PDB file of C-alpha atoms in Angstrom:
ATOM      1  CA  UNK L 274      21.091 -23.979 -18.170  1.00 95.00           C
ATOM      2  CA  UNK L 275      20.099 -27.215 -18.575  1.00 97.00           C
ATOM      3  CA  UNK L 276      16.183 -28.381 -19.683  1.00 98.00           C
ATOM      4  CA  UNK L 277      15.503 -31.588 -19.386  1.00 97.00           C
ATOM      5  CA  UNK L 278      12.588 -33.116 -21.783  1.00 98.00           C
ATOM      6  CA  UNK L 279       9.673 -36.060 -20.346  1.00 97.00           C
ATOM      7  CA  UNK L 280       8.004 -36.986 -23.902  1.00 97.00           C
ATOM      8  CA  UNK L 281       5.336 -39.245 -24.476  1.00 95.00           C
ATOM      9  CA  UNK L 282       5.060 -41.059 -27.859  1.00 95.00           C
ATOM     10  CA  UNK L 283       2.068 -43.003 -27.473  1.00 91.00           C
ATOM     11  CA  UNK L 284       2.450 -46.454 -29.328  1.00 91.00           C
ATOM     12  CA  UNK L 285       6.236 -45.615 -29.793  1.00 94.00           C
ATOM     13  CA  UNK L 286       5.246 -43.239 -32.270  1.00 95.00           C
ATOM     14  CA  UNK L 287       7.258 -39.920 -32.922  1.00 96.00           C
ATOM     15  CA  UNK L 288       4.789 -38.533 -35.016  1.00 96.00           C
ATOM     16  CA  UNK L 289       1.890 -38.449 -31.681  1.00 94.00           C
ATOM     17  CA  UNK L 290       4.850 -37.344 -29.288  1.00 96.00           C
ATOM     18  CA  UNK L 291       4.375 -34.770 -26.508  1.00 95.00           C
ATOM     19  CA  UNK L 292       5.807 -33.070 -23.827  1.00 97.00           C
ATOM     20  CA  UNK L 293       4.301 -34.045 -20.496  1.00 95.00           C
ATOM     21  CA  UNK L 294       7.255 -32.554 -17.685  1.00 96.00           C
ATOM     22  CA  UNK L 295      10.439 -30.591 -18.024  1.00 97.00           C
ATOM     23  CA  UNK L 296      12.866 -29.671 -15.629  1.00 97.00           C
ATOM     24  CA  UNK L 297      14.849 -26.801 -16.019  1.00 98.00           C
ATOM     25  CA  UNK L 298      18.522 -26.913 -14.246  1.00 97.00           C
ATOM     26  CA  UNK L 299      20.655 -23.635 -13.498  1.00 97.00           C
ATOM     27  CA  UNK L 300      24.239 -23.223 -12.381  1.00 96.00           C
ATOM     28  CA  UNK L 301      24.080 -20.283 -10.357  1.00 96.00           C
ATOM     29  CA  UNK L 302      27.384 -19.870  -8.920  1.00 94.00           C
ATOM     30  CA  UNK L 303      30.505 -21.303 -10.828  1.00 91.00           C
ATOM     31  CA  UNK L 304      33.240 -22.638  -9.804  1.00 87.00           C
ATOM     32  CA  UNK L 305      34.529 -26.504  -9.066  1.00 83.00           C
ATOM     33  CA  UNK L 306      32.066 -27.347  -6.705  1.00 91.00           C
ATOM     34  CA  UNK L 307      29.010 -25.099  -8.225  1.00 92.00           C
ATOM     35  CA  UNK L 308      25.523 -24.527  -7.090  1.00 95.00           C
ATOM     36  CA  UNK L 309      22.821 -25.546  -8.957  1.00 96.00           C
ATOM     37  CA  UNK L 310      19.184 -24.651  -8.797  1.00 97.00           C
ATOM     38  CA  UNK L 311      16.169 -26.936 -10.430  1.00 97.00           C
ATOM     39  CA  UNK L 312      12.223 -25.893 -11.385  1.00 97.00           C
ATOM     40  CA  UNK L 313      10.104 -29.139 -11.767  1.00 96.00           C
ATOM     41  CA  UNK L 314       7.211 -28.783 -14.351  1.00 96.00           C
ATOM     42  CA  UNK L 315       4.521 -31.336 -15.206  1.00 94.00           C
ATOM     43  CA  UNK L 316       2.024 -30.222 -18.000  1.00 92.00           C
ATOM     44  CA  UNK L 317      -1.335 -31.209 -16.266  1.00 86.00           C
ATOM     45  CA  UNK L 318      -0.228 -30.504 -12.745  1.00 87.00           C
ATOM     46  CA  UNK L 319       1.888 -26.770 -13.343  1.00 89.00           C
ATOM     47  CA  UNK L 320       5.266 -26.476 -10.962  1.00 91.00           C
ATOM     48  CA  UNK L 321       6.131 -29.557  -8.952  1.00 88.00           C
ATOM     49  CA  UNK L 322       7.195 -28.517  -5.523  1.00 82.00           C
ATOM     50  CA  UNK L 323       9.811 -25.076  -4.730  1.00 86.00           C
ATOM     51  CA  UNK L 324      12.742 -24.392  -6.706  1.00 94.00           C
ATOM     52  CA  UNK L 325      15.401 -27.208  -5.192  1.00 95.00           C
ATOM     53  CA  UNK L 326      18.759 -26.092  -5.164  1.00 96.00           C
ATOM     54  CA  UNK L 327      21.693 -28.708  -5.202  1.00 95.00           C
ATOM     55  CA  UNK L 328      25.105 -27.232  -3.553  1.00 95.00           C
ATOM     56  CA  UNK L 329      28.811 -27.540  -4.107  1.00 93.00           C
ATOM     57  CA  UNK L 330      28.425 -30.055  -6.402  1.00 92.00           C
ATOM     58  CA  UNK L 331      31.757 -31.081  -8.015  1.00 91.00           C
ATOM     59  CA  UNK L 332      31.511 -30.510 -11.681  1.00 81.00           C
ATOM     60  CA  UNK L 333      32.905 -32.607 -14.366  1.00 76.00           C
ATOM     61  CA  UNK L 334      33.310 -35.539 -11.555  1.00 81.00           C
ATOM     62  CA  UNK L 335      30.296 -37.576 -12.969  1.00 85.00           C
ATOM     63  CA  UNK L 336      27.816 -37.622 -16.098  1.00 85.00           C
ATOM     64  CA  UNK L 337      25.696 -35.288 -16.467  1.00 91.00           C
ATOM     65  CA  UNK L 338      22.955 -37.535 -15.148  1.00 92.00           C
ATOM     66  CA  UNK L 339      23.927 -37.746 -12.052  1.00 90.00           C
ATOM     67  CA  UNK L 340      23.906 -33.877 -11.617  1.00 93.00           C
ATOM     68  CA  UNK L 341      20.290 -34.252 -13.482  1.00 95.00           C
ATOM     69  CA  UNK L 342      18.981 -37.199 -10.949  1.00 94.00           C
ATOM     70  CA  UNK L 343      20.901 -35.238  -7.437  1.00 93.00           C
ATOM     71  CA  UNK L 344      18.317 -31.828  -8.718  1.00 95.00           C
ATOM     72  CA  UNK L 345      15.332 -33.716  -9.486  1.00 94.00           C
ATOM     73  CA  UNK L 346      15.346 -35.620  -6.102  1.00 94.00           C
ATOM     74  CA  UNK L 347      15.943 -32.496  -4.537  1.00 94.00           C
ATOM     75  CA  UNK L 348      13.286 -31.306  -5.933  1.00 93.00           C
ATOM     76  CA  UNK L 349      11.082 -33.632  -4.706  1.00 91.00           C
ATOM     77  CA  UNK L 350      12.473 -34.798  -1.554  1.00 89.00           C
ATOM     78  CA  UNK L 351      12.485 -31.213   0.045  1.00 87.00           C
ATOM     79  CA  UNK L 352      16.021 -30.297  -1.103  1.00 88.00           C
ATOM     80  CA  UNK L 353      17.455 -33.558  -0.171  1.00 87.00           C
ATOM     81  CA  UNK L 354      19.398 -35.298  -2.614  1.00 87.00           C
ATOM     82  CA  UNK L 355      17.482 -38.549  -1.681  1.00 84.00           C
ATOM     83  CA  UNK L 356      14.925 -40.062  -3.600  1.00 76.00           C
ATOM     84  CA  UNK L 357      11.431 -40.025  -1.929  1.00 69.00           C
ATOM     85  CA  UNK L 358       9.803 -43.472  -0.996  1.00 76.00           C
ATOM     86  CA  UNK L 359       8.740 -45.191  -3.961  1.00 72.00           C
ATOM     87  CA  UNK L 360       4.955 -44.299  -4.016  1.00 73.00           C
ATOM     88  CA  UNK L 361       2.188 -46.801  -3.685  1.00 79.00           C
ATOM     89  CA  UNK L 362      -0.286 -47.415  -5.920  1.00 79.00           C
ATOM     90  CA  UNK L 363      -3.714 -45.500  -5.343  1.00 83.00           C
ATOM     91  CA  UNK L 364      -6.442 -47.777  -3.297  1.00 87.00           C
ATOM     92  CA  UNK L 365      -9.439 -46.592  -4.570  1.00 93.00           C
ATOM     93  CA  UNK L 366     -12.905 -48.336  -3.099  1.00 95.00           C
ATOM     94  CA  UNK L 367     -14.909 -49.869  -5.531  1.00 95.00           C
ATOM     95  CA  UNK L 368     -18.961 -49.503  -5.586  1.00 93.00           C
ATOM     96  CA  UNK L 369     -21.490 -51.139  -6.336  1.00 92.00           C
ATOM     97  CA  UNK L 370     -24.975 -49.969  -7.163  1.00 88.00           C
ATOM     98  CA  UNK L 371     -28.142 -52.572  -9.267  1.00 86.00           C
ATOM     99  CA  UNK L 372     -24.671 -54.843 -10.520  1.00 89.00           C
ATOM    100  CA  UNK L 373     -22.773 -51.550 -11.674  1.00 90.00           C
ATOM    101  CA  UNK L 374     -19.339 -51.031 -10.281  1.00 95.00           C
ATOM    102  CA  UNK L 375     -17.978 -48.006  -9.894  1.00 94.00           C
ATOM    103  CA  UNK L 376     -15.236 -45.815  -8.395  1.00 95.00           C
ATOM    104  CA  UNK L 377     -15.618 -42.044  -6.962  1.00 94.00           C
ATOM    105  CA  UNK L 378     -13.136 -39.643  -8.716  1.00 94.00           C
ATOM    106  CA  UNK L 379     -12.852 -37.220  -5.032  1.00 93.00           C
ATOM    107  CA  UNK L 380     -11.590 -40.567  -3.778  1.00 94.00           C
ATOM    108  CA  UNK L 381      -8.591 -41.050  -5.906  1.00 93.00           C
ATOM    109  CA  UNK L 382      -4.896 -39.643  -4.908  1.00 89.00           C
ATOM    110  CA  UNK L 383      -3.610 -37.241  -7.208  1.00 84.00           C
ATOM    111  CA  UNK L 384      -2.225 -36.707  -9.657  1.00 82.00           C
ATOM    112  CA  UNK L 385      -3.748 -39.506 -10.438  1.00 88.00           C
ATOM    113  CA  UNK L 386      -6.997 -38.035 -10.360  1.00 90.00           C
ATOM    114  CA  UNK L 387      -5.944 -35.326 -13.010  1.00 88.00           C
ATOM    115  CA  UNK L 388      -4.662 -37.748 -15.392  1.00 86.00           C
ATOM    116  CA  UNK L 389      -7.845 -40.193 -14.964  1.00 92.00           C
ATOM    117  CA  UNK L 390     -10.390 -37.727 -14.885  1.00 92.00           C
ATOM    118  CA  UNK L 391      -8.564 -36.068 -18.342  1.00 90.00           C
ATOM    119  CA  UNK L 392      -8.876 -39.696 -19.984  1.00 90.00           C
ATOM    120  CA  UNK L 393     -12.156 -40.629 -18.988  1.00 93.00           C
ATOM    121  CA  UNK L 394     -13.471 -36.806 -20.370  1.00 90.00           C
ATOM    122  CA  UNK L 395     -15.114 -38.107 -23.128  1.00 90.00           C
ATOM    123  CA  UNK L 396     -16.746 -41.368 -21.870  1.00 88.00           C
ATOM    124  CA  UNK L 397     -19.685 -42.298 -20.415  1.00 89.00           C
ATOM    125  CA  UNK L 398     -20.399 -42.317 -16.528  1.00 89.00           C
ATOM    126  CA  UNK L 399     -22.801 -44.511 -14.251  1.00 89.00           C
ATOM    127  CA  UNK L 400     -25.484 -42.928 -13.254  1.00 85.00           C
ATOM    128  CA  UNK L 401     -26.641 -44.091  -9.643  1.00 82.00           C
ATOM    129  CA  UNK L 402     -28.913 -43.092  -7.644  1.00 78.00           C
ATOM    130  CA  UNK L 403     -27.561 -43.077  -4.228  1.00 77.00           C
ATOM    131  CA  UNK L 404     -24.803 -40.725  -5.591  1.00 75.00           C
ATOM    132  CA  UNK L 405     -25.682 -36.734  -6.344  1.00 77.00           C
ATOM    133  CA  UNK L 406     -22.945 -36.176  -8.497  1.00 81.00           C
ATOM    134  CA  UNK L 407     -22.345 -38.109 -11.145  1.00 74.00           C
ATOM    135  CA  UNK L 408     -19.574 -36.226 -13.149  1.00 82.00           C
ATOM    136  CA  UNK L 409     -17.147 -37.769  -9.384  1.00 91.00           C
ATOM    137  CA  UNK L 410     -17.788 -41.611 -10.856  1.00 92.00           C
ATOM    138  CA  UNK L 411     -16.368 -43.742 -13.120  1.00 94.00           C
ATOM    139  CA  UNK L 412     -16.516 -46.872 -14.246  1.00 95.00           C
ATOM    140  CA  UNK L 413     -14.372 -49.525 -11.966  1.00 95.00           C
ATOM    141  CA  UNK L 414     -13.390 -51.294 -15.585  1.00 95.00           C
ATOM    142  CA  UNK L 415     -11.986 -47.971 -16.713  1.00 94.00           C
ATOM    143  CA  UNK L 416     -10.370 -47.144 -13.626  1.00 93.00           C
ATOM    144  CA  UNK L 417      -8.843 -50.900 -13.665  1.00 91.00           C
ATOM    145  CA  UNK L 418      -7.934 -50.266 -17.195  1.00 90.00           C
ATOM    146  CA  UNK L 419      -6.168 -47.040 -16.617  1.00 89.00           C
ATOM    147  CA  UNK L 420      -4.369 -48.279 -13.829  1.00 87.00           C
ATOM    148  CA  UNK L 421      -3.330 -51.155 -16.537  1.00 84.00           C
ATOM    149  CA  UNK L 422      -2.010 -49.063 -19.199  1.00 79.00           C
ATOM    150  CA  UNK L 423      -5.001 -50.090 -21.435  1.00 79.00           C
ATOM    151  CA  UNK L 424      -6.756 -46.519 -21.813  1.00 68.00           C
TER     152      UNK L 424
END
């Protein structure tokens, strides 16, 4: 079997590194066209899609990354060994309430939504009064600056 490793080392440093997706590759049936069978994982999001399976693929033809880049866009191309669209960025409206802009957290695509609403868990949120729930908003500048790379 093969695992593949996604790590994040945030400000290129080893030392902060973490796993954030895996995919685990298995040959199931031998031979020199063999079938192969891949299991996406993310760690925020769980299992990414079914179990894609990649068939008669001719061993020892290619590097190993091609066998690795046929099962992961299997995997999330509904077992076609086609990579999806590339995705859009997420259009998220922006609010604003008495000069405060904001953004609404139900409004924004996931997984983006995951991955924001994990950064933003510790910060502050705008508190507006047209709006009953105000653990769904967020600051547009954080949202910008997530979308940025800068939080």
């Amino acid at each position: 079997m093969l695992r593949v490793t996604v790590e994040l080392w945030p400000g290129g440093r080893e030392s902060a590194r973490r796993v954030i997706a895996t995919a685990d590759i298995a040959r199931i049936r031998d031979g020199a066209l063999a079938d192969y069978e891949a299991d996406l994982h993310e760690a925020l999001l769980g299992n990414i899609g079914d179990t894609a399976h990649v068939r008669s693929y001719p061993r020892w033809s290619a590097s190993v990354w091609d066998l690795v880049a046929r099962c992961i866009a299997a995997a999330l191309n509904g077992g076609k060994e086609k990579l999806p669209p590339r995705p859009v960025p997420p259009q998220v409206s922006v609010y604003i309430s008495d000069n405060r802009r904001y953004v609404r957290l139900r409004e924004i695509p996931e997984p983006a939504r995951t991955f924001f609403r994990r950064n933003i868990a510790n910060g502050s949120r705008p508190l507006i009064s047209e709006d009953s729930d105000p653990m769904d908003r967020a600051w547009a500048h954080d949202w910008s600056d997530f979308l940025d790379g800068q939080r």
